[in-house]
Amino acid sequence: MSPRDAIVVKNTRVPGAGHAVDVLITGGRIERMSPAGTIRGEAGRTLDADGRWMLPGMWDHHVHFTQWVIRRQRVDLTTTSSAAEVLSVVQRSLRTDSRRLVGFGFRDGLWPDQPSLAALDAVSGDIPVALIAADLHCMWLNTAAQRLAGVQTDPSGVLREAASFAVMDRFGSVEDLTLADYVQTERAAAARGVVGVVDFENAENLTQWPQRWRGGVDLLRVRAAIWPQFLTEAISAGRRTGDVLTGGVTVGPLKVISDGSLNTRTAWCDEPYAGLDPADPQACGGPTVPPQQVRALMERATVAGIEVAIHAIGDRANAEVLDAFAATSAGGSVEHAQLLRREDAPRFAQLGVTASVQPEHAMDDRDVAEAYWPGRTHRAFPLARLRDAAVTLRFGSDAPVSPLDPWIQIAAAVIRSRDGRESWHPEQRLDRHTALAASTGGRTTLQEGDEADLILIEADPLSCPEDQLRSMPVALTLLAGRITHSTLV
Ligand SMILES: [Zn+2]
């Protein structure tokens, strides 16, 4: 490593500690940390941290990366409440994107005005514009988009139900994505301090990610998960969790979906959902993959040296999955762990199973949880209980379900409220130290010899005002000593 490749970060602070330090980075690692003013600038490129706080780089432990790339390309219409507002967002967005425009998230049920093809054409001209409703059941298309999709609507410009589903793929399918789209999405994540993701996209991740990395999509480390349909192939190729595939891409865990979800009342619970007939065989939700099959998959993976990541949301599903961990000695995580029996939190710790959780889901779902799990929500998203039982916690966004931004998860865990509402089950709030560690792979400070995956942020996350956590400005992100994001001049 030549001195040219060295970076000196001068005058940075460690959260919770008063004194400033200089950090010398060579060969992708932290070579030296010493009191501010003691490392000379000539050692390499110098960045003045100007007293900003240094943390280990952040991880998002649960993403569906390609789905997030697609979502990010769509103009956000979720906050609009009329056709006129949608039109003005479209008009604003077209100034920066002239290839075509796909919007997502309008809800036309309560609009005071009507969508019209002529009005949409008037703001968009020849650029194809396709606007997808939040529930996916209709699209508002301009004439250019209708031509592209080979359809024609009435004067409203709106295509509904089957007719809409039939052409939705024309406006943002996986095949349309370019490597540049992935790089842009990685850059946005790096700008929030992210250095790595665990990717649970339902795809052939072990072959796709190395190709992407070699094609220049290299701003994030990726642990590429294996879906059951690709397990045989992975095992016969001798892949083990942690193996480096290329660059920063490593083999991740086997992903198995053991139950459904809260919103669809399909997550597998001990008691019936409120509002469902208890005599209905689906009243408690149920398994997506039968427990015996989950166990067999866990066994096969474990024997082959592959960790597992098992989706379990309901309390029954979590209990079953913990039993399976005990029976198979598998290593890995439960993904979501949203509703837990009282006695199950300590079992995570006893079995060495990580709880991979998404605190922002608690904010999105608090009302639906109160409605469907009445009298049980003290056991829902029980982050403090898991911490108190000494369970290893990891945070993720489940992007595109919530945005790929670890500060949103940290804020949700620490405050357990959003939009000025009262804190939801405040006894389950997490302390900041635990929340940070869950977002950085377990450590909140760096030492000499560590890989130089690090960030500089504008405030001390252990003591800043709570409302600063969610939008924490990130000034610098380094991945193995390489700058992947910087606002420092
Ligand atoms: Zn997911």
Tab-separated table of C-alpha atoms and ligand atoms in Angstrom:
chain	number	residue	atom	x	y	z
A	1	MET	CA	0.000	0.000	0.000
A	2	SER	CA	1.578	3.272	-1.026
A	3	PRO	CA	1.238	6.364	1.191
A	4	ARG	CA	-0.950	7.843	-1.556
A	5	ASP	CA	-3.682	5.452	-0.517
A	6	ALA	CA	-3.574	6.596	3.069
A	7	ILE	CA	-6.230	8.867	4.569
A	8	VAL	CA	-5.888	10.898	7.724
A	9	VAL	CA	-9.123	11.903	9.417
A	10	LYS	CA	-8.141	14.718	11.751
A	11	ASN	CA	-9.944	16.009	14.779
A	12	THR	CA	-12.811	13.572	15.152
A	13	ARG	CA	-14.678	12.568	18.299
A	14	VAL	CA	-15.929	9.283	19.611
A	15	PRO	CA	-19.548	9.274	20.924
A	16	GLY	CA	-19.674	9.634	24.671
A	17	ALA	CA	-15.996	10.662	24.963
A	18	GLY	CA	-14.835	14.261	25.177
A	19	HIS	CA	-11.424	14.287	23.585
A	20	ALA	CA	-10.681	14.524	19.844
A	21	VAL	CA	-8.510	12.072	17.934
A	22	ASP	CA	-6.729	11.769	14.595
A	23	VAL	CA	-7.147	8.550	12.655
A	24	LEU	CA	-4.679	7.156	10.132
A	25	ILE	CA	-6.112	4.738	7.588
A	26	THR	CA	-3.908	2.623	5.339
A	27	GLY	CA	-4.595	-0.503	3.364
A	28	GLY	CA	-8.285	-0.242	4.135
A	29	ARG	CA	-7.704	-0.494	7.888
A	30	ILE	CA	-7.368	1.823	10.837
A	31	GLU	CA	-3.634	1.847	11.441
A	32	ARG	CA	-3.495	4.412	14.208
A	33	MET	CA	-5.768	6.475	16.452
A	34	SER	CA	-4.091	9.070	18.612
A	35	PRO	CA	-4.852	12.409	20.264
A	36	ALA	CA	-5.775	15.216	17.838
A	37	GLY	CA	-2.779	16.980	16.363
A	38	THR	CA	-0.416	14.027	16.620
A	39	ILE	CA	-0.745	12.551	13.099
A	40	ARG	CA	0.895	14.656	10.425
A	41	GLY	CA	-1.072	15.491	7.298
A	42	GLU	CA	1.780	14.385	5.009
A	43	ALA	CA	0.967	10.790	5.889
A	44	GLY	CA	-1.747	10.862	3.227
A	45	ARG	CA	-4.876	12.636	2.098
A	46	THR	CA	-6.188	14.673	4.989
A	47	LEU	CA	-9.847	15.128	5.860
A	48	ASP	CA	-10.684	17.570	8.618
A	49	ALA	CA	-13.544	16.105	10.661
A	50	ASP	CA	-13.848	19.419	12.472
A	51	GLY	CA	-15.034	17.729	15.655
A	52	ARG	CA	-17.632	15.501	14.000
A	53	TRP	CA	-18.383	12.147	15.636
A	54	MET	CA	-16.982	8.920	14.267
A	55	LEU	CA	-18.893	5.643	14.327
A	56	PRO	CA	-18.451	2.259	12.692
A	57	GLY	CA	-20.242	2.097	9.324
A	58	MET	CA	-23.870	1.037	9.470
A	59	TRP	CA	-25.543	-2.108	8.226
A	60	ASP	CA	-29.073	-2.745	7.088
A	61	HIS	CA	-29.632	-6.357	8.060
A	62	HIS	CA	-32.793	-6.923	6.018
A	63	VAL	CA	-33.364	-5.499	2.549
A	64	HIS	CA	-34.946	-6.537	-0.707
A	65	PHE	CA	-32.449	-4.577	-2.696
A	66	THR	CA	-33.835	-4.813	-6.215
A	67	GLN	CA	-37.330	-3.979	-4.983
A	68	TRP	CA	-35.835	-0.912	-3.321
A	69	VAL	CA	-34.025	0.107	-6.528
A	70	ILE	CA	-37.374	-0.069	-8.344
A	71	ARG	CA	-39.211	1.872	-5.631
A	72	ARG	CA	-36.603	4.620	-5.602
A	73	GLN	CA	-37.056	5.210	-9.299
A	74	ARG	CA	-40.687	5.962	-8.759
A	75	VAL	CA	-41.772	9.453	-7.903
A	76	ASP	CA	-43.355	9.453	-4.458
A	77	LEU	CA	-47.066	10.302	-4.555
A	78	THR	CA	-47.938	8.971	-1.097
A	79	THR	CA	-48.429	12.430	0.422
A	80	THR	CA	-50.729	13.803	-2.300
A	81	SER	CA	-54.451	14.180	-1.682
A	82	SER	CA	-55.915	15.379	-4.990
A	83	ALA	CA	-55.474	15.011	-8.729
A	84	ALA	CA	-54.202	18.583	-8.831
A	85	GLU	CA	-51.487	17.795	-6.287
A	86	VAL	CA	-50.422	14.748	-8.257
A	87	LEU	CA	-50.152	16.868	-11.390
A	88	SER	CA	-47.963	19.416	-9.670
A	89	VAL	CA	-45.621	16.687	-8.333
A	90	VAL	CA	-45.393	15.248	-11.852
A	91	GLN	CA	-44.648	18.647	-13.302
A	92	ARG	CA	-41.906	19.285	-10.725
A	93	SER	CA	-40.342	15.856	-11.216
A	94	LEU	CA	-40.241	16.073	-14.999
A	95	ARG	CA	-37.721	18.870	-14.784
A	96	THR	CA	-35.086	16.432	-13.560
A	97	ASP	CA	-36.165	13.219	-15.292
A	98	SER	CA	-36.992	13.401	-18.952
A	99	ARG	CA	-36.704	9.745	-20.029
A	100	ARG	CA	-40.027	8.707	-18.571
A	101	LEU	CA	-41.735	9.010	-15.233
A	102	VAL	CA	-43.294	6.362	-13.030
A	103	GLY	CA	-45.063	7.564	-9.912
A	104	PHE	CA	-46.290	5.480	-7.019
A	105	GLY	CA	-48.627	5.824	-4.091
A	106	PHE	CA	-51.670	7.991	-4.869
A	107	ARG	CA	-55.024	7.229	-3.197
A	108	ASP	CA	-57.853	8.554	-5.355
A	109	GLY	CA	-60.775	7.329	-3.221
A	110	LEU	CA	-61.290	10.658	-1.436
A	111	TRP	CA	-60.039	13.110	-4.046
A	112	PRO	CA	-62.093	16.315	-4.376
A	113	ASP	CA	-61.297	16.403	-8.123
A	114	GLN	CA	-61.152	13.889	-10.988
A	115	PRO	CA	-58.138	12.565	-12.859
A	116	SER	CA	-58.089	13.518	-16.525
A	117	LEU	CA	-56.017	12.378	-19.471
A	118	ALA	CA	-55.936	15.853	-20.989
A	119	ALA	CA	-54.654	17.411	-17.746
A	120	LEU	CA	-51.896	14.808	-17.412
A	121	ASP	CA	-50.892	15.254	-21.054
A	122	ALA	CA	-50.761	18.996	-20.538
A	123	VAL	CA	-48.033	18.732	-17.876
A	124	SER	CA	-46.076	15.861	-19.458
A	125	GLY	CA	-46.201	16.205	-23.267
A	126	ASP	CA	-44.462	13.337	-25.084
A	127	ILE	CA	-42.723	11.878	-22.019
A	128	PRO	CA	-44.443	8.651	-20.944
A	129	VAL	CA	-45.954	9.100	-17.481
A	130	ALA	CA	-47.435	6.163	-15.544
A	131	LEU	CA	-48.801	6.729	-12.044
A	132	ILE	CA	-49.489	3.660	-9.917
A	133	ALA	CA	-51.996	3.724	-7.053
A	134	ALA	CA	-50.863	2.860	-3.526
A	135	ASP	CA	-52.941	-0.337	-3.536
A	136	LEU	CA	-51.649	-1.226	-7.030
A	137	HIS	CA	-55.204	-1.641	-8.314
A	138	CYS	CA	-55.173	1.189	-10.843
A	139	MET	CA	-52.896	3.385	-12.928
A	140	TRP	CA	-53.249	6.863	-14.361
A	141	LEU	CA	-51.473	7.012	-17.731
A	142	ASN	CA	-50.786	9.832	-20.153
A	143	THR	CA	-51.148	9.337	-23.904
A	144	ALA	CA	-47.438	8.600	-24.437
A	145	ALA	CA	-47.507	5.893	-21.751
A	146	GLN	CA	-50.682	4.392	-23.212
A	147	ARG	CA	-48.993	4.221	-26.603
A	148	LEU	CA	-45.990	2.516	-24.991
A	149	ALA	CA	-48.197	-0.064	-23.266
A	150	GLY	CA	-50.533	-0.562	-26.237
A	151	VAL	CA	-53.658	0.449	-24.324
A	152	GLN	CA	-56.251	3.180	-24.536
A	153	THR	CA	-58.316	4.563	-21.667
A	154	ASP	CA	-61.403	6.726	-21.421
A	155	PRO	CA	-60.946	10.507	-20.923
A	156	SER	CA	-59.964	9.948	-17.263
A	157	GLY	CA	-56.655	8.338	-18.268
A	158	VAL	CA	-57.219	5.706	-15.572
A	159	LEU	CA	-56.823	1.984	-16.130
A	160	ARG	CA	-58.304	-0.275	-13.443
A	161	GLU	CA	-57.902	-3.798	-12.046
A	162	ALA	CA	-57.045	-6.554	-14.579
A	163	ALA	CA	-56.392	-4.096	-17.398
A	164	SER	CA	-53.992	-2.229	-15.146
A	165	PHE	CA	-52.225	-5.307	-13.768
A	166	ALA	CA	-51.705	-6.528	-17.332
A	167	VAL	CA	-49.433	-3.621	-18.252
A	168	MET	CA	-47.929	-2.554	-14.907
A	169	ASP	CA	-44.730	-4.454	-15.635
A	170	ARG	CA	-44.102	-2.176	-18.576
A	171	PHE	CA	-43.334	0.592	-16.118
A	172	GLY	CA	-40.541	-0.639	-13.933
A	173	SER	CA	-39.752	-4.313	-14.022
A	174	VAL	CA	-36.533	-5.923	-12.862
A	175	GLU	CA	-35.368	-6.401	-16.460
A	176	ASP	CA	-35.359	-2.659	-17.088
A	177	LEU	CA	-32.885	-1.915	-14.333
A	178	THR	CA	-29.354	-0.915	-15.237
A	179	LEU	CA	-26.202	-1.196	-13.145
A	180	ALA	CA	-26.289	2.590	-12.880
A	181	ASP	CA	-29.668	2.321	-11.141
A	182	TYR	CA	-28.100	0.012	-8.551
A	183	VAL	CA	-25.093	2.312	-8.085
A	184	GLN	CA	-27.410	5.278	-7.540
A	185	THR	CA	-29.333	3.348	-4.896
A	186	GLU	CA	-26.107	2.280	-3.169
A	187	ARG	CA	-24.876	5.867	-3.221
A	188	ALA	CA	-28.063	7.025	-1.502
A	189	ALA	CA	-27.575	4.364	1.178
A	190	ALA	CA	-23.931	5.369	1.660
A	191	ALA	CA	-25.139	8.945	2.124
A	192	ARG	CA	-27.065	7.699	5.171
A	193	GLY	CA	-23.943	6.001	6.543
A	194	VAL	CA	-24.584	2.491	5.250
A	195	VAL	CA	-21.599	0.276	4.412
A	196	GLY	CA	-23.369	-3.069	4.069
A	197	VAL	CA	-26.654	-4.865	3.561
A	198	VAL	CA	-28.044	-8.342	3.955
A	199	ASP	CA	-29.986	-8.822	0.728
A	200	PHE	CA	-33.070	-11.041	0.904
A	201	GLU	CA	-34.236	-10.333	-2.644
A	202	ASN	CA	-35.999	-13.428	-3.945
A	203	ALA	CA	-33.471	-13.992	-6.747
A	204	GLU	CA	-30.326	-15.868	-7.645
A	205	ASN	CA	-28.279	-13.611	-5.398
A	206	LEU	CA	-25.082	-15.667	-5.335
A	207	THR	CA	-24.584	-15.213	-9.069
A	208	GLN	CA	-26.191	-11.797	-9.564
A	209	TRP	CA	-24.293	-9.881	-6.884
A	210	PRO	CA	-20.781	-10.868	-8.012
A	211	GLN	CA	-21.759	-9.820	-11.551
A	212	ARG	CA	-23.044	-6.497	-10.292
A	213	TRP	CA	-19.979	-5.912	-8.144
A	214	ARG	CA	-17.655	-6.552	-11.080
A	215	GLY	CA	-19.842	-4.177	-13.097
A	216	GLY	CA	-19.122	-1.369	-10.644
A	217	VAL	CA	-21.929	-1.758	-8.112
A	218	ASP	CA	-19.376	-1.734	-5.303
A	219	LEU	CA	-20.326	0.947	-2.774
A	220	LEU	CA	-21.828	-1.472	-0.215
A	221	ARG	CA	-20.810	-4.816	1.201
A	222	VAL	CA	-23.477	-7.389	0.448
A	223	ARG	CA	-24.328	-10.590	2.269
A	224	ALA	CA	-26.309	-12.363	-0.409
A	225	ALA	CA	-29.061	-14.594	0.949
A	226	ILE	CA	-29.972	-17.961	-0.546
A	227	TRP	CA	-33.621	-18.840	-1.140
A	228	PRO	CA	-34.681	-22.491	-0.769
A	229	GLN	CA	-35.018	-22.989	-4.536
A	230	PHE	CA	-31.296	-22.194	-4.878
A	231	LEU	CA	-30.086	-24.178	-1.848
A	232	THR	CA	-29.123	-27.365	-3.690
A	233	GLU	CA	-27.060	-25.389	-6.157
A	234	ALA	CA	-25.330	-23.462	-3.376
A	235	ILE	CA	-24.511	-26.614	-1.443
A	236	SER	CA	-23.146	-28.443	-4.469
A	237	ALA	CA	-20.974	-25.424	-5.251
A	238	GLY	CA	-19.597	-25.722	-1.716
A	239	ARG	CA	-20.822	-22.274	-0.644
A	240	ARG	CA	-20.682	-21.540	3.064
A	241	THR	CA	-21.955	-18.474	4.907
A	242	GLY	CA	-19.198	-15.882	5.037
A	243	ASP	CA	-17.381	-17.095	1.914
A	244	VAL	CA	-16.179	-14.205	-0.215
A	245	LEU	CA	-17.695	-14.427	-3.696
A	246	THR	CA	-15.933	-11.367	-5.019
A	247	GLY	CA	-14.866	-8.027	-3.508
A	248	GLY	CA	-17.339	-7.115	-0.801
A	249	VAL	CA	-19.899	-9.766	-1.718
A	250	THR	CA	-20.167	-12.707	0.652
A	251	VAL	CA	-22.478	-15.681	1.038
A	252	GLY	CA	-25.331	-14.821	3.386
A	253	PRO	CA	-27.874	-17.054	5.140
A	254	LEU	CA	-30.585	-19.339	3.810
A	255	LYS	CA	-33.899	-17.451	3.907
A	256	VAL	CA	-37.061	-19.349	4.787
A	257	ILE	CA	-40.504	-17.758	5.217
A	258	SER	CA	-42.189	-19.658	8.044
A	259	ASP	CA	-45.433	-17.674	8.367
A	260	GLY	CA	-47.410	-14.773	6.899
A	261	SER	CA	-47.799	-11.142	7.956
A	262	LEU	CA	-49.739	-9.045	10.452
A	263	ASN	CA	-51.512	-6.844	7.894
A	264	THR	CA	-52.918	-9.825	6.005
A	265	ARG	CA	-53.691	-11.632	9.317
A	266	THR	CA	-51.673	-14.601	8.108
A	267	ALA	CA	-48.832	-14.465	10.668
A	268	TRP	CA	-49.115	-17.632	12.776
A	269	CYS	CA	-50.406	-16.798	16.262
A	270	ASP	CA	-51.413	-18.657	19.427
A	271	GLU	CA	-54.775	-16.896	19.562
A	272	PRO	CA	-57.242	-15.916	16.804
A	273	TYR	CA	-57.036	-12.511	15.170
A	274	ALA	CA	-59.629	-10.031	16.322
A	275	GLY	CA	-62.436	-9.890	13.771
A	276	LEU	CA	-61.926	-13.423	12.445
A	277	ASP	CA	-64.325	-16.228	13.372
A	278	PRO	CA	-62.412	-18.403	15.869
A	279	ALA	CA	-63.959	-21.446	14.165
A	280	ASP	CA	-62.263	-20.466	10.896
A	281	PRO	CA	-59.239	-22.747	10.440
A	282	GLN	CA	-57.250	-19.658	9.383
A	283	ALA	CA	-58.310	-17.597	12.410
A	284	CYS	CA	-54.818	-17.776	13.951
A	285	GLY	CA	-52.991	-17.407	10.655
A	286	GLY	CA	-50.715	-20.311	9.889
A	287	PRO	CA	-47.444	-21.611	8.556
A	288	THR	CA	-46.325	-20.646	5.063
A	289	VAL	CA	-43.856	-23.499	4.943
A	290	PRO	CA	-44.833	-26.416	7.238
A	291	PRO	CA	-42.641	-26.653	10.389
A	292	GLN	CA	-41.243	-30.058	9.389
A	293	GLN	CA	-40.081	-28.602	6.098
A	294	VAL	CA	-38.569	-25.536	7.781
A	295	ARG	CA	-36.668	-27.868	10.070
A	296	ALA	CA	-35.440	-30.025	7.170
A	297	LEU	CA	-34.178	-26.951	5.328
A	298	MET	CA	-32.422	-25.724	8.479
A	299	GLU	CA	-30.774	-29.114	8.890
A	300	ARG	CA	-29.518	-29.247	5.322
A	301	ALA	CA	-28.137	-25.717	5.530
A	302	THR	CA	-26.460	-26.300	8.884
A	303	VAL	CA	-24.697	-29.469	7.745
A	304	ALA	CA	-23.407	-27.536	4.714
A	305	GLY	CA	-22.073	-24.630	6.800
A	306	ILE	CA	-24.820	-22.227	5.827
A	307	GLU	CA	-26.530	-20.056	8.439
A	308	VAL	CA	-30.284	-19.524	8.358
A	309	ALA	CA	-32.566	-16.488	8.505
A	310	ILE	CA	-36.109	-17.578	9.301
A	311	HIS	CA	-39.014	-15.196	8.817
A	312	ALA	CA	-41.365	-15.523	11.816
A	313	ILE	CA	-43.891	-12.852	12.829
A	314	GLY	CA	-46.608	-14.473	14.989
A	315	ASP	CA	-45.939	-15.847	18.488
A	316	ARG	CA	-46.724	-19.420	17.432
A	317	ALA	CA	-44.373	-19.157	14.433
A	318	ASN	CA	-41.571	-17.798	16.630
A	319	ALA	CA	-42.025	-20.605	19.155
A	320	GLU	CA	-41.940	-23.226	16.379
A	321	VAL	CA	-38.848	-21.695	14.815
A	322	LEU	CA	-37.023	-21.542	18.155
A	323	ASP	CA	-37.861	-25.238	18.623
A	324	ALA	CA	-36.351	-25.871	15.202
A	325	PHE	CA	-33.182	-23.962	16.120
A	326	ALA	CA	-32.918	-26.109	19.272
A	327	ALA	CA	-33.471	-29.330	17.334
A	328	THR	CA	-31.047	-28.571	14.494
A	329	SER	CA	-28.371	-26.504	16.275
A	330	ALA	CA	-28.637	-24.134	13.319
A	331	GLY	CA	-26.984	-20.745	13.617
A	332	GLY	CA	-28.531	-17.517	12.408
A	333	SER	CA	-31.492	-15.264	12.950
A	334	VAL	CA	-35.214	-14.962	13.259
A	335	GLU	CA	-36.356	-12.233	10.895
A	336	HIS	CA	-39.037	-9.871	12.314
A	337	ALA	CA	-39.848	-11.611	15.654
A	338	GLN	CA	-42.843	-9.275	15.967
A	339	LEU	CA	-45.014	-11.086	18.532
A	340	LEU	CA	-43.365	-13.250	21.189
A	341	ARG	CA	-44.585	-15.444	24.015
A	342	ARG	CA	-43.363	-14.148	27.365
A	343	GLU	CA	-41.009	-17.076	27.830
A	344	ASP	CA	-39.504	-16.975	24.360
A	345	ALA	CA	-37.238	-13.909	24.545
A	346	PRO	CA	-34.674	-15.712	26.751
A	347	ARG	CA	-34.680	-18.670	24.376
A	348	PHE	CA	-33.136	-16.514	21.648
A	349	ALA	CA	-30.198	-15.859	23.950
A	350	GLN	CA	-29.908	-19.464	25.139
A	351	LEU	CA	-29.850	-20.728	21.550
A	352	GLY	CA	-27.569	-17.951	20.284
A	353	VAL	CA	-30.216	-16.869	17.783
A	354	THR	CA	-30.120	-13.256	16.593
A	355	ALA	CA	-33.349	-11.247	16.579
A	356	SER	CA	-33.273	-9.345	13.284
A	357	VAL	CA	-35.932	-6.675	13.758
A	358	GLN	CA	-37.340	-3.615	11.982
A	359	PRO	CA	-38.334	-1.010	14.606
A	360	GLU	CA	-40.009	1.268	12.055
A	361	HIS	CA	-42.520	-1.494	11.303
A	362	ALA	CA	-43.803	-0.957	14.842
A	363	MET	CA	-44.524	2.650	13.899
A	364	ASP	CA	-46.202	1.675	10.612
A	365	ASP	CA	-48.221	-1.115	12.233
A	366	ARG	CA	-49.066	0.092	15.746
A	367	ASP	CA	-52.713	0.761	14.875
A	368	VAL	CA	-53.204	-2.462	12.990
A	369	ALA	CA	-51.472	-4.351	15.833
A	370	GLU	CA	-53.874	-2.813	18.362
A	371	ALA	CA	-56.786	-3.794	16.112
A	372	TYR	CA	-55.726	-7.385	15.318
A	373	TRP	CA	-53.751	-8.286	18.458
A	374	PRO	CA	-55.803	-6.555	21.196
A	375	GLY	CA	-54.512	-7.315	24.677
A	376	ARG	CA	-51.311	-8.732	23.202
A	377	THR	CA	-49.425	-5.658	22.055
A	378	HIS	CA	-47.307	-5.562	25.225
A	379	ARG	CA	-45.633	-8.611	23.640
A	380	ALA	CA	-45.358	-6.999	20.171
A	381	PHE	CA	-42.037	-5.616	18.918
A	382	PRO	CA	-40.591	-6.302	22.415
A	383	LEU	CA	-37.193	-4.721	21.881
A	384	ALA	CA	-36.381	-3.902	25.506
A	385	ARG	CA	-37.455	-7.359	26.596
A	386	LEU	CA	-35.082	-8.898	24.041
A	387	ARG	CA	-32.267	-6.613	25.167
A	388	ASP	CA	-32.880	-7.425	28.831
A	389	ALA	CA	-32.690	-11.120	27.986
A	390	ALA	CA	-29.236	-10.455	26.435
A	391	VAL	CA	-30.424	-11.332	22.920
A	392	THR	CA	-28.273	-10.132	20.027
A	393	LEU	CA	-30.321	-7.521	18.160
A	394	ARG	CA	-29.829	-6.480	14.563
A	395	PHE	CA	-31.809	-3.741	12.804
A	396	GLY	CA	-33.025	-3.677	9.238
A	397	SER	CA	-35.484	-1.743	7.112
A	398	ASP	CA	-37.087	-4.521	5.061
A	399	ALA	CA	-36.800	-1.955	2.242
A	400	PRO	CA	-38.949	-1.222	0.295
A	401	VAL	CA	-41.342	-1.705	3.257
A	402	SER	CA	-39.517	1.099	5.069
A	403	PRO	CA	-36.739	3.263	3.606
A	404	LEU	CA	-33.148	1.972	3.525
A	405	ASP	CA	-31.963	4.399	6.211
A	406	PRO	CA	-30.657	3.059	9.544
A	407	TRP	CA	-31.372	6.331	11.370
A	408	ILE	CA	-35.102	5.782	10.844
A	409	GLN	CA	-34.800	2.426	12.613
A	410	ILE	CA	-32.680	3.850	15.425
A	411	ALA	CA	-35.145	6.688	16.024
A	412	ALA	CA	-38.111	4.298	15.993
A	413	ALA	CA	-36.424	2.015	18.532
A	414	VAL	CA	-35.355	4.812	20.866
A	415	ILE	CA	-38.481	6.977	20.704
A	416	ARG	CA	-41.124	4.439	19.688
A	417	SER	CA	-43.240	7.170	18.221
A	418	ARG	CA	-43.520	9.160	15.015
A	419	ASP	CA	-45.427	12.162	13.722
A	420	GLY	CA	-45.840	13.619	17.197
A	421	ARG	CA	-47.881	10.737	18.584
A	422	GLU	CA	-47.432	9.431	22.107
A	423	SER	CA	-44.826	6.711	22.508
A	424	TRP	CA	-46.263	3.228	21.851
A	425	HIS	CA	-45.518	0.845	24.722
A	426	PRO	CA	-42.735	3.130	25.933
A	427	GLU	CA	-41.501	0.396	28.298
A	428	GLN	CA	-40.152	-1.332	25.180
A	429	ARG	CA	-38.040	1.667	24.100
A	430	LEU	CA	-34.369	0.904	23.606
A	431	ASP	CA	-31.425	2.841	24.972
A	432	ARG	CA	-29.356	4.572	22.301
A	433	HIS	CA	-26.266	2.477	22.809
A	434	THR	CA	-28.126	-0.765	22.088
A	435	ALA	CA	-29.943	0.791	19.119
A	436	LEU	CA	-26.674	1.994	17.591
A	437	ALA	CA	-24.962	-1.345	18.144
A	438	ALA	CA	-27.881	-3.096	16.411
A	439	SER	CA	-27.189	-0.937	13.349
A	440	THR	CA	-23.405	-1.282	13.248
A	441	GLY	CA	-23.005	-5.017	13.615
A	442	GLY	CA	-22.528	-4.910	17.365
A	443	ARG	CA	-19.869	-2.326	18.161
A	444	THR	CA	-20.212	1.400	18.629
A	445	THR	CA	-16.545	2.371	18.659
A	446	LEU	CA	-13.603	1.656	16.402
A	447	GLN	CA	-10.114	0.544	17.300
A	448	GLU	CA	-6.726	0.275	15.670
A	449	GLY	CA	-6.640	-2.728	13.359
A	450	ASP	CA	-10.355	-2.531	12.498
A	451	GLU	CA	-11.461	-2.450	8.902
A	452	ALA	CA	-11.958	1.206	7.939
A	453	ASP	CA	-15.728	0.990	7.456
A	454	LEU	CA	-16.677	4.180	9.240
A	455	ILE	CA	-18.816	7.287	9.188
A	456	LEU	CA	-18.619	10.853	10.422
A	457	ILE	CA	-21.860	12.358	11.719
A	458	GLU	CA	-22.833	15.831	12.835
A	459	ALA	CA	-23.997	15.120	16.389
A	460	ASP	CA	-23.259	12.773	19.257
A	461	PRO	CA	-25.940	10.093	18.803
A	462	LEU	CA	-25.758	9.223	22.510
A	463	SER	CA	-26.724	12.715	23.660
A	464	CYS	CA	-28.280	14.709	20.788
A	465	PRO	CA	-31.966	15.731	20.970
A	466	GLU	CA	-34.222	12.780	20.122
A	467	ASP	CA	-35.694	14.506	17.096
A	468	GLN	CA	-32.226	14.721	15.513
A	469	LEU	CA	-31.766	10.958	15.388
A	470	ARG	CA	-34.105	10.279	12.479
A	471	SER	CA	-32.474	12.791	10.153
A	472	MET	CA	-28.894	12.514	11.463
A	473	PRO	CA	-26.667	14.222	8.862
A	474	VAL	CA	-23.846	11.976	7.642
A	475	ALA	CA	-20.768	13.872	6.429
A	476	LEU	CA	-18.508	11.010	5.394
A	477	THR	CA	-18.754	7.287	4.729
A	478	LEU	CA	-15.706	5.098	4.166
A	479	LEU	CA	-15.843	1.508	2.963
A	480	ALA	CA	-12.523	-0.248	3.624
A	481	GLY	CA	-10.887	3.175	3.589
A	482	ARG	CA	-12.534	4.203	0.298
A	483	ILE	CA	-14.796	7.267	0.255
A	484	THR	CA	-18.308	6.218	-0.743
A	485	HIS	CA	-19.967	9.439	0.428
A	486	SER	CA	-18.616	12.815	1.462
A	487	THR	CA	-19.908	16.304	2.079
A	488	LEU	CA	-16.479	17.428	3.325
A	489	VAL	CA	-14.661	19.699	0.924
B	1	ZN	ZN	-38.327	-8.904	4.007
